[in-house]
């Protein structure tokens, strides 16, 4: 493990990004758990590069402004009627065998648009449908919708909290594989 830290310190030093601090902790043989050692200046070794700047490693930002994207947790809509049409959601979902999360999102958006009569919907609508049929939920629940908007133009974002399937998205949702005989 010590070699790994040395390699990391050498890599950071090669980049010339600032100060490198190496701390060595000696453990008593046979001691388990936490053991208090007397303070001894020989227990810590410190190496400093020419520069005195601090080393900071930032996680990559998810949004374009340099700040990490805040993930909002969708809410289950207990007043959303899943049997509002002649084709209830569970029956509709059982007709298909989606192979990916993207296909599941497309099917949920298709049902909300065509069967629930809600052409502009929120992620709460989709989340409620996922929960009803026990589909796996992503940590960042709206990420697949954002991805399909930017890469495939399947969704529009008419307002801050609403989404809408485009014609291309409707066609893609209708093309999802149907389930075999049940």
PDB file of C-alpha atoms in Angstrom:
ATOM      1  CA  UNK A   1       0.000   0.000   0.000  1.00  0.00           C
ATOM      2  CA  UNK A   2       2.929   2.282   0.752  1.00  0.00           C
ATOM      3  CA  UNK A   3       4.171   1.904  -2.835  1.00  0.00           C
ATOM      4  CA  UNK A   4       0.774   3.013  -4.102  1.00  0.00           C
ATOM      5  CA  UNK A   5       0.907   6.220  -2.070  1.00  0.00           C
ATOM      6  CA  UNK A   6       4.472   6.855  -3.233  1.00  0.00           C
ATOM      7  CA  UNK A   7       3.415   6.396  -6.858  1.00  0.00           C
ATOM      8  CA  UNK A   8       0.490   8.782  -6.380  1.00  0.00           C
ATOM      9  CA  UNK A   9       2.724  11.386  -4.744  1.00  0.00           C
ATOM     10  CA  UNK A  10       5.288  11.124  -7.548  1.00  0.00           C
ATOM     11  CA  UNK A  11       2.537  11.532 -10.154  1.00  0.00           C
ATOM     12  CA  UNK A  12       1.162  14.625  -8.413  1.00  0.00           C
ATOM     13  CA  UNK A  13       4.671  16.026  -8.001  1.00  0.00           C
ATOM     14  CA  UNK A  14       5.388  15.444 -11.704  1.00  0.00           C
ATOM     15  CA  UNK A  15       2.373  17.548 -12.564  1.00  0.00           C
ATOM     16  CA  UNK A  16       3.761  20.329 -10.404  1.00  0.00           C
ATOM     17  CA  UNK A  17       0.410  20.999  -8.792  1.00  0.00           C
ATOM     18  CA  UNK A  18       1.635  21.831  -5.343  1.00  0.00           C
ATOM     19  CA  UNK A  19       2.465  20.406  -1.964  1.00  0.00           C
ATOM     20  CA  UNK A  20       2.702  16.692  -1.307  1.00  0.00           C
ATOM     21  CA  UNK A  21       2.415  15.370   2.226  1.00  0.00           C
ATOM     22  CA  UNK A  22       3.359  11.801   3.127  1.00  0.00           C
ATOM     23  CA  UNK A  23       2.345  10.517   6.545  1.00  0.00           C
ATOM     24  CA  UNK A  24       3.759   7.289   7.941  1.00  0.00           C
ATOM     25  CA  UNK A  25       1.980   5.603  10.824  1.00  0.00           C
ATOM     26  CA  UNK A  26       3.745   2.822  12.705  1.00  0.00           C
ATOM     27  CA  UNK A  27       1.585   0.228  14.416  1.00  0.00           C
ATOM     28  CA  UNK A  28       2.553  -1.888  17.381  1.00  0.00           C
ATOM     29  CA  UNK A  29       2.970  -5.566  16.489  1.00  0.00           C
ATOM     30  CA  UNK A  30       0.074  -7.765  17.534  1.00  0.00           C
ATOM     31  CA  UNK A  31      -2.139  -4.846  18.586  1.00  0.00           C
ATOM     32  CA  UNK A  32      -5.713  -4.905  17.357  1.00  0.00           C
ATOM     33  CA  UNK A  33      -8.058  -1.979  17.031  1.00  0.00           C
ATOM     34  CA  UNK A  34      -7.015   1.564  17.792  1.00  0.00           C
ATOM     35  CA  UNK A  35      -3.857   1.998  19.794  1.00  0.00           C
ATOM     36  CA  UNK A  36      -2.674   5.341  21.129  1.00  0.00           C
ATOM     37  CA  UNK A  37       0.985   5.887  20.364  1.00  0.00           C
ATOM     38  CA  UNK A  38       3.068   8.460  22.195  1.00  0.00           C
ATOM     39  CA  UNK A  39       3.802  11.504  20.107  1.00  0.00           C
ATOM     40  CA  UNK A  40       7.113  11.019  18.399  1.00  0.00           C
ATOM     41  CA  UNK A  41       8.434  13.376  15.721  1.00  0.00           C
ATOM     42  CA  UNK A  42       9.968  10.400  13.891  1.00  0.00           C
ATOM     43  CA  UNK A  43       6.534   8.927  13.179  1.00  0.00           C
ATOM     44  CA  UNK A  44       5.632  11.559  10.603  1.00  0.00           C
ATOM     45  CA  UNK A  45       7.607  12.395   7.509  1.00  0.00           C
ATOM     46  CA  UNK A  46       6.749  15.419   5.439  1.00  0.00           C
ATOM     47  CA  UNK A  47       7.954  16.179   1.939  1.00  0.00           C
ATOM     48  CA  UNK A  48       7.284  19.492   0.251  1.00  0.00           C
ATOM     49  CA  UNK A  49       7.806  20.361  -3.404  1.00  0.00           C
ATOM     50  CA  UNK A  50       9.118  23.728  -4.541  1.00  0.00           C
ATOM     51  CA  UNK A  51       5.643  25.222  -4.597  1.00  0.00           C
ATOM     52  CA  UNK A  52       3.594  25.739  -1.442  1.00  0.00           C
ATOM     53  CA  UNK A  53       0.198  25.589  -3.189  1.00  0.00           C
ATOM     54  CA  UNK A  54      -2.369  23.137  -1.835  1.00  0.00           C
ATOM     55  CA  UNK A  55      -3.330  20.071  -3.840  1.00  0.00           C
ATOM     56  CA  UNK A  56      -7.015  19.842  -4.566  1.00  0.00           C
ATOM     57  CA  UNK A  57      -8.732  17.119  -6.513  1.00  0.00           C
ATOM     58  CA  UNK A  58     -12.231  18.011  -7.591  1.00  0.00           C
ATOM     59  CA  UNK A  59     -14.864  15.576  -8.746  1.00  0.00           C
ATOM     60  CA  UNK A  60     -15.964  16.204 -12.322  1.00  0.00           C
ATOM     61  CA  UNK A  61     -18.907  18.557 -12.557  1.00  0.00           C
ATOM     62  CA  UNK A  62     -22.054  17.166 -14.098  1.00  0.00           C
ATOM     63  CA  UNK A  63     -23.487  20.481 -15.206  1.00  0.00           C
ATOM     64  CA  UNK A  64     -22.023  23.037 -17.588  1.00  0.00           C
ATOM     65  CA  UNK A  65     -21.476  25.744 -14.988  1.00  0.00           C
ATOM     66  CA  UNK A  66     -18.810  23.879 -13.000  1.00  0.00           C
ATOM     67  CA  UNK A  67     -21.071  23.050 -10.076  1.00  0.00           C
ATOM     68  CA  UNK A  68     -22.182  19.479  -9.407  1.00  0.00           C
ATOM     69  CA  UNK A  69     -25.719  18.799 -10.565  1.00  0.00           C
ATOM     70  CA  UNK A  70     -28.161  18.580  -7.704  1.00  0.00           C
ATOM     71  CA  UNK A  71     -30.267  15.468  -7.986  1.00  0.00           C
ATOM     72  CA  UNK A  72     -33.882  15.894  -7.006  1.00  0.00           C
ATOM     73  CA  UNK A  73     -35.706  12.800  -5.862  1.00  0.00           C
ATOM     74  CA  UNK A  74     -39.002  12.319  -7.726  1.00  0.00           C
ATOM     75  CA  UNK A  75     -42.157  11.911  -5.695  1.00  0.00           C
ATOM     76  CA  UNK A  76     -44.767   9.185  -5.928  1.00  0.00           C
ATOM     77  CA  UNK A  77     -48.102  10.632  -7.062  1.00  0.00           C
ATOM     78  CA  UNK A  78     -50.764   8.715  -5.141  1.00  0.00           C
ATOM     79  CA  UNK A  79     -53.548  10.676  -6.872  1.00  0.00           C
ATOM     80  CA  UNK A  80     -52.344   9.733 -10.380  1.00  0.00           C
ATOM     81  CA  UNK A  81     -54.935   7.279 -11.754  1.00  0.00           C
ATOM     82  CA  UNK A  82     -53.155   4.369 -13.445  1.00  0.00           C
ATOM     83  CA  UNK A  83     -56.398   2.868 -14.753  1.00  0.00           C
ATOM     84  CA  UNK A  84     -57.679   6.086 -16.333  1.00  0.00           C
ATOM     85  CA  UNK A  85     -57.937   4.685 -19.871  1.00  0.00           C
ATOM     86  CA  UNK A  86     -59.254   1.567 -21.559  1.00  0.00           C
ATOM     87  CA  UNK A  87     -55.681   0.217 -21.272  1.00  0.00           C
ATOM     88  CA  UNK A  88     -54.534   0.467 -17.602  1.00  0.00           C
ATOM     89  CA  UNK A  89     -50.812   1.029 -17.053  1.00  0.00           C
ATOM     90  CA  UNK A  90     -49.988  -2.429 -15.680  1.00  0.00           C
ATOM     91  CA  UNK A  91     -51.783  -4.127 -18.569  1.00  0.00           C
ATOM     92  CA  UNK A  92     -50.076  -1.806 -21.075  1.00  0.00           C
ATOM     93  CA  UNK A  93     -46.614  -2.433 -19.584  1.00  0.00           C
ATOM     94  CA  UNK A  94     -47.167  -6.211 -19.584  1.00  0.00           C
ATOM     95  CA  UNK A  95     -47.638  -6.128 -23.378  1.00  0.00           C
ATOM     96  CA  UNK A  96     -44.011  -5.084 -23.909  1.00  0.00           C
ATOM     97  CA  UNK A  97     -40.613  -6.516 -23.109  1.00  0.00           C
ATOM     98  CA  UNK A  98     -38.291  -3.511 -22.882  1.00  0.00           C
ATOM     99  CA  UNK A  99     -34.614  -4.419 -23.082  1.00  0.00           C
ATOM    100  CA  UNK A 100     -33.196  -1.256 -21.482  1.00  0.00           C
ATOM    101  CA  UNK A 101     -34.035   1.523 -19.065  1.00  0.00           C
ATOM    102  CA  UNK A 102     -34.380   3.893 -22.012  1.00  0.00           C
ATOM    103  CA  UNK A 103     -37.114   1.687 -23.480  1.00  0.00           C
ATOM    104  CA  UNK A 104     -38.885   1.598 -20.105  1.00  0.00           C
ATOM    105  CA  UNK A 105     -38.832   5.406 -19.925  1.00  0.00           C
ATOM    106  CA  UNK A 106     -40.160   5.622 -23.490  1.00  0.00           C
ATOM    107  CA  UNK A 107     -43.011   3.208 -22.711  1.00  0.00           C
ATOM    108  CA  UNK A 108     -43.966   5.102 -19.566  1.00  0.00           C
ATOM    109  CA  UNK A 109     -43.909   8.405 -21.463  1.00  0.00           C
ATOM    110  CA  UNK A 110     -45.973   6.870 -24.281  1.00  0.00           C
ATOM    111  CA  UNK A 111     -48.642   5.661 -21.846  1.00  0.00           C
ATOM    112  CA  UNK A 112     -48.790   9.019 -20.049  1.00  0.00           C
ATOM    113  CA  UNK A 113     -49.067  10.851 -23.372  1.00  0.00           C
ATOM    114  CA  UNK A 114     -51.581   8.631 -25.156  1.00  0.00           C
ATOM    115  CA  UNK A 115     -53.543   6.863 -22.429  1.00  0.00           C
ATOM    116  CA  UNK A 116     -53.508   9.248 -19.473  1.00  0.00           C
ATOM    117  CA  UNK A 117     -54.099  12.256 -21.710  1.00  0.00           C
ATOM    118  CA  UNK A 118     -51.121  14.161 -20.316  1.00  0.00           C
ATOM    119  CA  UNK A 119     -48.915  15.237 -23.246  1.00  0.00           C
ATOM    120  CA  UNK A 120     -46.706  17.303 -20.898  1.00  0.00           C
ATOM    121  CA  UNK A 121     -45.673  15.252 -17.883  1.00  0.00           C
ATOM    122  CA  UNK A 122     -43.212  15.435 -15.007  1.00  0.00           C
ATOM    123  CA  UNK A 123     -40.642  12.923 -13.825  1.00  0.00           C
ATOM    124  CA  UNK A 124     -43.058  12.280 -10.941  1.00  0.00           C
ATOM    125  CA  UNK A 125     -45.503  10.744 -13.443  1.00  0.00           C
ATOM    126  CA  UNK A 126     -42.809   8.434 -14.841  1.00  0.00           C
ATOM    127  CA  UNK A 127     -41.556   7.588 -11.339  1.00  0.00           C
ATOM    128  CA  UNK A 128     -45.089   6.626 -10.260  1.00  0.00           C
ATOM    129  CA  UNK A 129     -45.412   4.311 -13.265  1.00  0.00           C
ATOM    130  CA  UNK A 130     -42.039   2.687 -12.544  1.00  0.00           C
ATOM    131  CA  UNK A 131     -43.048   2.042  -8.939  1.00  0.00           C
ATOM    132  CA  UNK A 132     -46.395   0.567  -9.986  1.00  0.00           C
ATOM    133  CA  UNK A 133     -44.746  -2.180 -12.057  1.00  0.00           C
ATOM    134  CA  UNK A 134     -41.646  -2.489  -9.818  1.00  0.00           C
ATOM    135  CA  UNK A 135     -39.118  -1.449 -12.459  1.00  0.00           C
ATOM    136  CA  UNK A 136     -35.654  -0.511 -11.181  1.00  0.00           C
ATOM    137  CA  UNK A 137     -35.167   3.187 -10.555  1.00  0.00           C
ATOM    138  CA  UNK A 138     -31.989   5.100 -11.269  1.00  0.00           C
ATOM    139  CA  UNK A 139     -30.397   7.268  -8.585  1.00  0.00           C
ATOM    140  CA  UNK A 140     -30.610  10.279 -10.910  1.00  0.00           C
ATOM    141  CA  UNK A 141     -34.083   9.421 -12.120  1.00  0.00           C
ATOM    142  CA  UNK A 142     -34.331  12.016 -14.905  1.00  0.00           C
ATOM    143  CA  UNK A 143     -30.904  11.214 -16.404  1.00  0.00           C
ATOM    144  CA  UNK A 144     -32.220   8.810 -19.106  1.00  0.00           C
ATOM    145  CA  UNK A 145     -34.785  11.412 -20.197  1.00  0.00           C
ATOM    146  CA  UNK A 146     -32.093  14.109 -20.414  1.00  0.00           C
ATOM    147  CA  UNK A 147     -29.854  11.711 -22.334  1.00  0.00           C
ATOM    148  CA  UNK A 148     -32.574  10.786 -24.837  1.00  0.00           C
ATOM    149  CA  UNK A 149     -33.381  14.479 -25.274  1.00  0.00           C
ATOM    150  CA  UNK A 150     -29.797  15.417 -26.127  1.00  0.00           C
ATOM    151  CA  UNK A 151     -28.711  12.321 -28.081  1.00  0.00           C
ATOM    152  CA  UNK A 152     -31.897  11.145 -29.789  1.00  0.00           C
ATOM    153  CA  UNK A 153     -34.286  14.133 -29.670  1.00  0.00           C
ATOM    154  CA  UNK A 154     -36.948  11.848 -28.155  1.00  0.00           C
ATOM    155  CA  UNK A 155     -38.044  14.422 -25.564  1.00  0.00           C
ATOM    156  CA  UNK A 156     -38.678  18.153 -25.356  1.00  0.00           C
ATOM    157  CA  UNK A 157     -38.429  20.181 -22.164  1.00  0.00           C
ATOM    158  CA  UNK A 158     -41.208  22.799 -22.557  1.00  0.00           C
ATOM    159  CA  UNK A 159     -40.886  24.153 -19.011  1.00  0.00           C
ATOM    160  CA  UNK A 160     -38.719  23.727 -15.935  1.00  0.00           C
ATOM    161  CA  UNK A 161     -40.539  20.684 -14.563  1.00  0.00           C
ATOM    162  CA  UNK A 162     -42.286  19.170 -17.576  1.00  0.00           C
ATOM    163  CA  UNK A 163     -41.278  16.877 -20.414  1.00  0.00           C
ATOM    164  CA  UNK A 164     -42.963  15.973 -23.672  1.00  0.00           C
ATOM    165  CA  UNK A 165     -42.367  13.173 -26.183  1.00  0.00           C
ATOM    166  CA  UNK A 166     -41.454  14.369 -29.679  1.00  0.00           C
ATOM    167  CA  UNK A 167     -42.784  12.614 -32.784  1.00  0.00           C
ATOM    168  CA  UNK A 168     -39.454  10.786 -33.060  1.00  0.00           C
ATOM    169  CA  UNK A 169     -39.836   9.707 -29.420  1.00  0.00           C
ATOM    170  CA  UNK A 170     -43.407   8.527 -29.995  1.00  0.00           C
ATOM    171  CA  UNK A 171     -42.243   6.432 -32.963  1.00  0.00           C
ATOM    172  CA  UNK A 172     -39.345   4.976 -30.941  1.00  0.00           C
ATOM    173  CA  UNK A 173     -41.681   4.115 -28.049  1.00  0.00           C
ATOM    174  CA  UNK A 174     -44.144   2.395 -30.386  1.00  0.00           C
ATOM    175  CA  UNK A 175     -41.247   0.361 -31.834  1.00  0.00           C
ATOM    176  CA  UNK A 176     -40.320  -1.224 -28.475  1.00  0.00           C
ATOM    177  CA  UNK A 177     -40.552  -5.025 -28.679  1.00  0.00           C
ATOM    178  CA  UNK A 178     -43.837  -6.569 -27.725  1.00  0.00           C
ATOM    179  CA  UNK A 179     -43.823  -9.376 -25.189  1.00  0.00           C
ATOM    180  CA  UNK A 180     -44.283 -12.924 -26.406  1.00  0.00           C
ATOM    181  CA  UNK A 181     -47.449 -14.956 -25.744  1.00  0.00           C
ATOM    182  CA  UNK A 182     -48.396 -15.066 -22.093  1.00  0.00           C
TER     183      UNK A 182
END
